[in-house]
Amino acid sequence: VRWSLYDLTSSHDRIKFIPTAHRAGNMGYLRMFAHDLLPLYVEKVILLDTDTMVLEDLAVMHSYFAIMDRKGAIFGASGDMYKRYEIRTKLPRKKFGPNVGIVMLDIKRMRETPWNDLWKEETLRLIHKYGPPTASEQDTFASLEYSHPDLAFRLPCGYNYQLGEWAVDSLCSGGSQNYDRVKIAHWTEEEKWSSHKPSAQHFTKIYHCIQMLDWSLINGVEYEKSSAPPRTLIYMRDGTMP
């Protein structure tokens, strides 16, 4: 695995002009110019919020870029599982927009098109007409999906299964508690792993299992024979914290 860190401090100046009512501020708008932040050799990227848990090999998700290429799409995301009346009722189409807490971006195409002008103009139009965006950059993505459907690709809902109290589970699960289709779980509200919602509790149990993993053993570091058994999957039974 190769990883890199990027200093985004200077990038904040590019989004200072955007007011937002979202609790996380306007930081999410950095997604809009990921193509300017990443090296040129990076042509496609999957962005994930930090309150997500990946349950499937991301290579499978990455394969959807081939479909996006054929469609000519710039971004791909699963549907929003929130009603969000405050923005949806104001848009020409009333269907549920995307939730971009997990979003696939074709940043090569973003560089080759007037994407920067497009997203800025759409953001300013929304602010002028409706006021500060309540869902931050997601409102811009949703509006662009409505007005430029050729730029958007809708991923299966399992790639962003939202666990917040106000998320409507039936939009993805069909009303059942069979979570086999869930590939990425997403804790979408301030109350994360203490939520009493059944779907959130189900995936929080798995999250706690991951917390309990003995990463030193996985990395090949031997442990003292006299110490307690390593907390690998073999020793996990109920997902409770040690």
Short mmCIF file of C-alpha atoms in Angstrom, two decimals:
data_model
loop_
_atom_site.label_atom_id
_atom_site.label_comp_id
_atom_site.label_asym_id
_atom_site.label_seq_id
_atom_site.Cartn_x
_atom_site.Cartn_y
_atom_site.Cartn_z
CA VAL A 1 0.00 0.00 0.00
CA ARG A 2 1.36 3.40 -0.98
CA TRP A 3 0.04 6.42 0.86
CA SER A 4 0.65 10.16 0.83
CA LEU A 5 -0.30 13.18 2.93
CA TYR A 6 -1.26 16.54 1.44
CA ASP A 7 -1.24 19.95 3.11
CA LEU A 8 -4.59 21.54 2.31
CA THR A 9 -4.13 24.68 4.41
CA SER A 10 -3.60 27.00 1.47
CA SER A 11 -6.57 25.44 -0.34
CA HIS A 12 -9.00 26.88 2.21
CA ASP A 13 -8.74 30.27 0.53
CA ARG A 14 -10.50 28.85 -2.52
CA ILE A 15 -13.67 28.09 -0.57
CA LYS A 16 -13.86 31.07 1.79
CA PHE A 17 -16.48 32.68 -0.42
CA ILE A 18 -18.96 29.84 0.26
CA PRO A 19 -21.27 30.24 3.29
CA THR A 20 -22.86 27.05 4.56
CA ALA A 21 -25.22 25.96 7.30
CA HIS A 22 -23.64 22.50 7.48
CA ARG A 23 -22.16 21.52 10.85
CA ALA A 24 -18.84 20.61 9.18
CA GLY A 25 -18.56 24.00 7.52
CA ASN A 26 -17.49 24.31 3.91
CA MET A 27 -14.55 21.89 4.01
CA GLY A 28 -16.47 19.44 1.84
CA TYR A 29 -16.08 21.78 -1.11
CA LEU A 30 -12.46 20.66 -1.34
CA ARG A 31 -13.86 17.65 -3.19
CA MET A 32 -14.84 19.97 -6.01
CA PHE A 33 -11.25 20.63 -7.00
CA ALA A 34 -9.58 17.36 -6.04
CA HIS A 35 -8.13 17.39 -9.55
CA ASP A 36 -6.11 20.48 -8.63
CA LEU A 37 -4.89 19.02 -5.33
CA LEU A 38 -3.68 15.60 -6.47
CA PRO A 39 -0.69 14.81 -8.73
CA LEU A 40 -1.32 14.58 -12.47
CA TYR A 41 -0.62 10.84 -12.49
CA VAL A 42 -3.76 10.35 -10.38
CA GLU A 43 -6.64 10.18 -12.84
CA LYS A 44 -9.41 8.60 -10.77
CA VAL A 45 -10.12 8.77 -7.07
CA ILE A 46 -12.62 7.44 -4.53
CA LEU A 47 -13.24 9.87 -1.66
CA LEU A 48 -14.68 8.57 1.61
CA ASP A 49 -15.81 10.37 4.74
CA THR A 50 -13.90 9.36 7.86
CA ASP A 51 -17.06 7.90 9.47
CA THR A 52 -17.33 5.07 6.94
CA MET A 53 -16.43 1.38 7.09
CA VAL A 54 -15.46 -0.52 3.94
CA LEU A 55 -16.77 -4.09 3.87
CA GLU A 56 -15.72 -5.11 0.36
CA ASP A 57 -12.56 -4.93 -1.71
CA LEU A 58 -12.49 -1.40 -3.11
CA ALA A 59 -11.23 -2.83 -6.40
CA VAL A 60 -14.81 -3.97 -7.06
CA MET A 61 -16.09 -0.44 -6.54
CA HIS A 62 -13.26 0.90 -8.68
CA SER A 63 -14.50 -1.22 -11.59
CA TYR A 64 -17.50 1.12 -11.88
CA PHE A 65 -15.13 3.70 -13.35
CA ALA A 66 -15.30 1.71 -16.60
CA ILE A 67 -19.06 2.35 -16.74
CA MET A 68 -18.51 6.01 -15.91
CA ASP A 69 -16.01 6.22 -18.76
CA ARG A 70 -18.53 4.89 -21.25
CA LYS A 71 -21.17 7.29 -19.94
CA GLY A 72 -18.84 10.27 -19.85
CA ALA A 73 -19.63 10.89 -16.17
CA ILE A 74 -17.42 12.99 -13.92
CA PHE A 75 -18.77 11.85 -10.55
CA GLY A 76 -20.49 8.77 -9.20
CA ALA A 77 -22.33 8.38 -5.90
CA SER A 78 -25.08 6.36 -4.25
CA GLY A 79 -28.48 7.86 -3.59
CA ASP A 80 -29.19 9.96 -0.54
CA MET A 81 -31.24 8.15 2.12
CA TYR A 82 -32.47 11.43 3.64
CA LYS A 83 -35.58 13.31 2.58
CA ARG A 84 -33.90 16.74 2.89
CA TYR A 85 -37.08 18.68 2.19
CA GLU A 86 -35.28 22.00 2.58
CA ILE A 87 -33.38 21.61 -0.70
CA ARG A 88 -35.23 18.91 -2.62
CA THR A 89 -38.53 20.75 -2.78
CA LYS A 90 -36.76 23.73 -4.35
CA LEU A 91 -35.19 21.77 -7.21
CA PRO A 92 -36.93 21.11 -10.54
CA ARG A 93 -36.95 17.36 -9.93
CA LYS A 94 -38.10 16.08 -6.56
CA LYS A 95 -36.32 12.71 -6.55
CA PHE A 96 -33.63 11.86 -4.03
CA GLY A 97 -30.24 13.20 -5.03
CA PRO A 98 -26.82 11.68 -4.37
CA ASN A 99 -25.04 11.40 -1.03
CA VAL A 100 -21.43 12.34 -1.68
CA GLY A 101 -19.95 11.22 1.63
CA ILE A 102 -18.58 8.52 -0.66
CA VAL A 103 -17.96 9.74 -4.19
CA MET A 104 -16.03 8.52 -7.22
CA LEU A 105 -14.36 11.28 -9.21
CA ASP A 106 -12.88 11.06 -12.68
CA ILE A 107 -10.34 13.78 -12.07
CA LYS A 108 -8.75 13.36 -15.49
CA ARG A 109 -12.07 14.39 -17.04
CA MET A 110 -12.41 17.18 -14.47
CA ARG A 111 -9.10 18.58 -15.74
CA GLU A 112 -10.13 18.30 -19.37
CA THR A 113 -13.48 20.07 -18.98
CA PRO A 114 -14.56 23.47 -17.58
CA TRP A 115 -15.54 21.73 -14.33
CA ASN A 116 -14.21 24.50 -12.07
CA ASP A 117 -16.41 27.09 -13.75
CA LEU A 118 -19.39 24.74 -13.69
CA TRP A 119 -19.37 23.89 -9.99
CA LYS A 120 -18.62 27.48 -8.91
CA GLU A 121 -21.42 28.91 -11.02
CA GLU A 122 -23.87 26.31 -9.74
CA THR A 123 -22.84 26.89 -6.12
CA LEU A 124 -23.24 30.66 -6.42
CA ARG A 125 -26.60 30.23 -8.13
CA LEU A 126 -27.85 28.05 -5.26
CA ILE A 127 -26.58 30.49 -2.64
CA HIS A 128 -28.18 33.46 -4.40
CA LYS A 129 -31.51 31.68 -4.82
CA TYR A 130 -31.81 29.59 -1.64
CA GLY A 131 -29.23 30.90 0.82
CA PRO A 132 -26.33 29.00 2.44
CA PRO A 133 -26.34 25.31 1.43
CA THR A 134 -27.64 23.12 4.25
CA ALA A 135 -25.83 20.01 3.01
CA SER A 136 -22.66 21.82 1.91
CA GLU A 137 -21.14 20.59 -1.36
CA GLN A 138 -23.75 17.84 -1.59
CA ASP A 139 -26.33 20.44 -2.61
CA THR A 140 -24.10 21.44 -5.52
CA PHE A 141 -23.60 17.83 -6.61
CA ALA A 142 -27.35 17.21 -6.37
CA SER A 143 -28.17 20.27 -8.43
CA LEU A 144 -25.58 19.34 -11.06
CA GLU A 145 -27.03 15.85 -11.26
CA TYR A 146 -30.46 17.37 -11.96
CA SER A 147 -29.25 19.89 -14.53
CA HIS A 148 -26.44 17.84 -16.13
CA PRO A 149 -27.42 14.16 -15.77
CA ASP A 150 -24.72 13.15 -18.24
CA LEU A 151 -22.07 14.18 -15.68
CA ALA A 152 -23.43 11.92 -12.93
CA PHE A 153 -23.47 8.17 -12.35
CA ARG A 154 -25.60 6.57 -9.66
CA LEU A 155 -23.86 3.80 -7.72
CA PRO A 156 -25.82 0.96 -6.08
CA CYS A 157 -27.08 2.03 -2.66
CA GLY A 158 -24.88 -0.52 -0.89
CA TYR A 159 -21.84 1.64 -1.56
CA ASN A 160 -23.12 4.27 0.86
CA TYR A 161 -25.54 2.75 3.35
CA GLN A 162 -26.38 5.63 5.66
CA LEU A 163 -26.91 4.80 9.34
CA GLY A 164 -28.12 8.10 10.79
CA GLU A 165 -31.35 8.23 12.79
CA TRP A 166 -33.09 10.19 10.04
CA ALA A 167 -31.87 8.04 7.16
CA VAL A 168 -34.69 6.01 5.57
CA ASP A 169 -33.43 2.42 5.58
CA SER A 170 -36.14 1.16 3.25
CA LEU A 171 -34.68 3.23 0.41
CA CYS A 172 -31.88 0.68 0.22
CA SER A 173 -32.86 -2.36 2.29
CA GLY A 174 -36.44 -2.53 1.07
CA GLY A 175 -37.66 -2.71 4.66
CA SER A 176 -35.74 -5.87 5.59
CA GLN A 177 -32.80 -6.19 7.95
CA ASN A 178 -30.73 -8.18 5.46
CA TYR A 179 -27.57 -6.14 5.04
CA ASP A 180 -25.80 -8.42 2.55
CA ARG A 181 -25.87 -5.74 -0.13
CA VAL A 182 -24.04 -3.23 2.08
CA LYS A 183 -20.48 -2.68 0.86
CA ILE A 184 -19.73 0.55 2.75
CA ALA A 185 -21.49 1.56 5.96
CA HIS A 186 -21.69 5.29 6.70
CA TRP A 187 -22.45 6.84 10.11
CA THR A 188 -23.99 10.03 8.77
CA GLU A 189 -24.99 11.95 11.90
CA GLU A 190 -23.30 13.33 15.00
CA GLU A 191 -24.32 10.31 17.08
CA LYS A 192 -22.09 7.59 15.71
CA TRP A 193 -21.39 4.32 17.49
CA SER A 194 -23.82 4.92 20.36
CA SER A 195 -26.89 5.01 18.11
CA HIS A 196 -29.80 2.73 19.03
CA LYS A 197 -30.96 2.37 15.45
CA PRO A 198 -30.92 -1.37 14.50
CA SER A 199 -28.89 -0.88 11.32
CA ALA A 200 -26.35 1.30 13.13
CA GLN A 201 -26.04 -1.23 15.96
CA HIS A 202 -25.47 -4.04 13.44
CA PHE A 203 -22.53 -2.30 11.79
CA THR A 204 -21.19 -0.83 15.03
CA LYS A 205 -20.71 -4.41 16.21
CA ILE A 206 -18.54 -5.10 13.17
CA TYR A 207 -16.70 -1.82 13.72
CA HIS A 208 -15.87 -2.87 17.28
CA CYS A 209 -14.52 -6.16 15.95
CA ILE A 210 -12.13 -4.23 13.73
CA GLN A 211 -11.08 -2.12 16.71
CA MET A 212 -10.25 -5.31 18.59
CA LEU A 213 -7.91 -6.67 15.91
CA ASP A 214 -4.32 -7.19 16.98
CA TRP A 215 -2.66 -5.23 14.20
CA SER A 216 0.86 -6.01 15.41
CA LEU A 217 0.22 -9.70 14.76
CA ILE A 218 -1.24 -8.94 11.34
CA ASN A 219 1.89 -6.94 10.54
CA GLY A 220 4.04 -9.95 11.37
CA VAL A 221 5.26 -8.82 14.80
CA GLU A 222 5.53 -11.69 17.25
CA TYR A 223 3.98 -11.36 20.68
CA GLU A 224 5.05 -12.77 24.02
CA LYS A 225 3.77 -16.30 24.58
CA SER A 226 2.82 -15.38 28.14
CA SER A 227 0.60 -12.51 27.05
CA ALA A 228 -3.13 -12.74 26.48
CA PRO A 229 -4.25 -14.30 23.17
CA PRO A 230 -4.12 -11.83 20.30
CA ARG A 231 -7.45 -10.24 19.45
CA THR A 232 -7.65 -11.57 15.91
CA LEU A 233 -10.87 -12.66 14.24
CA ILE A 234 -10.36 -16.16 15.68
CA TYR A 235 -10.98 -14.81 19.17
CA MET A 236 -13.88 -12.55 18.33
CA ARG A 237 -17.32 -13.79 19.19
CA ASP A 238 -19.71 -11.01 20.09
CA GLY A 239 -18.06 -7.79 18.96
CA THR A 240 -18.00 -6.28 22.45
CA MET A 241 -15.18 -4.01 23.49
CA PRO A 242 -12.44 -5.65 25.64
#
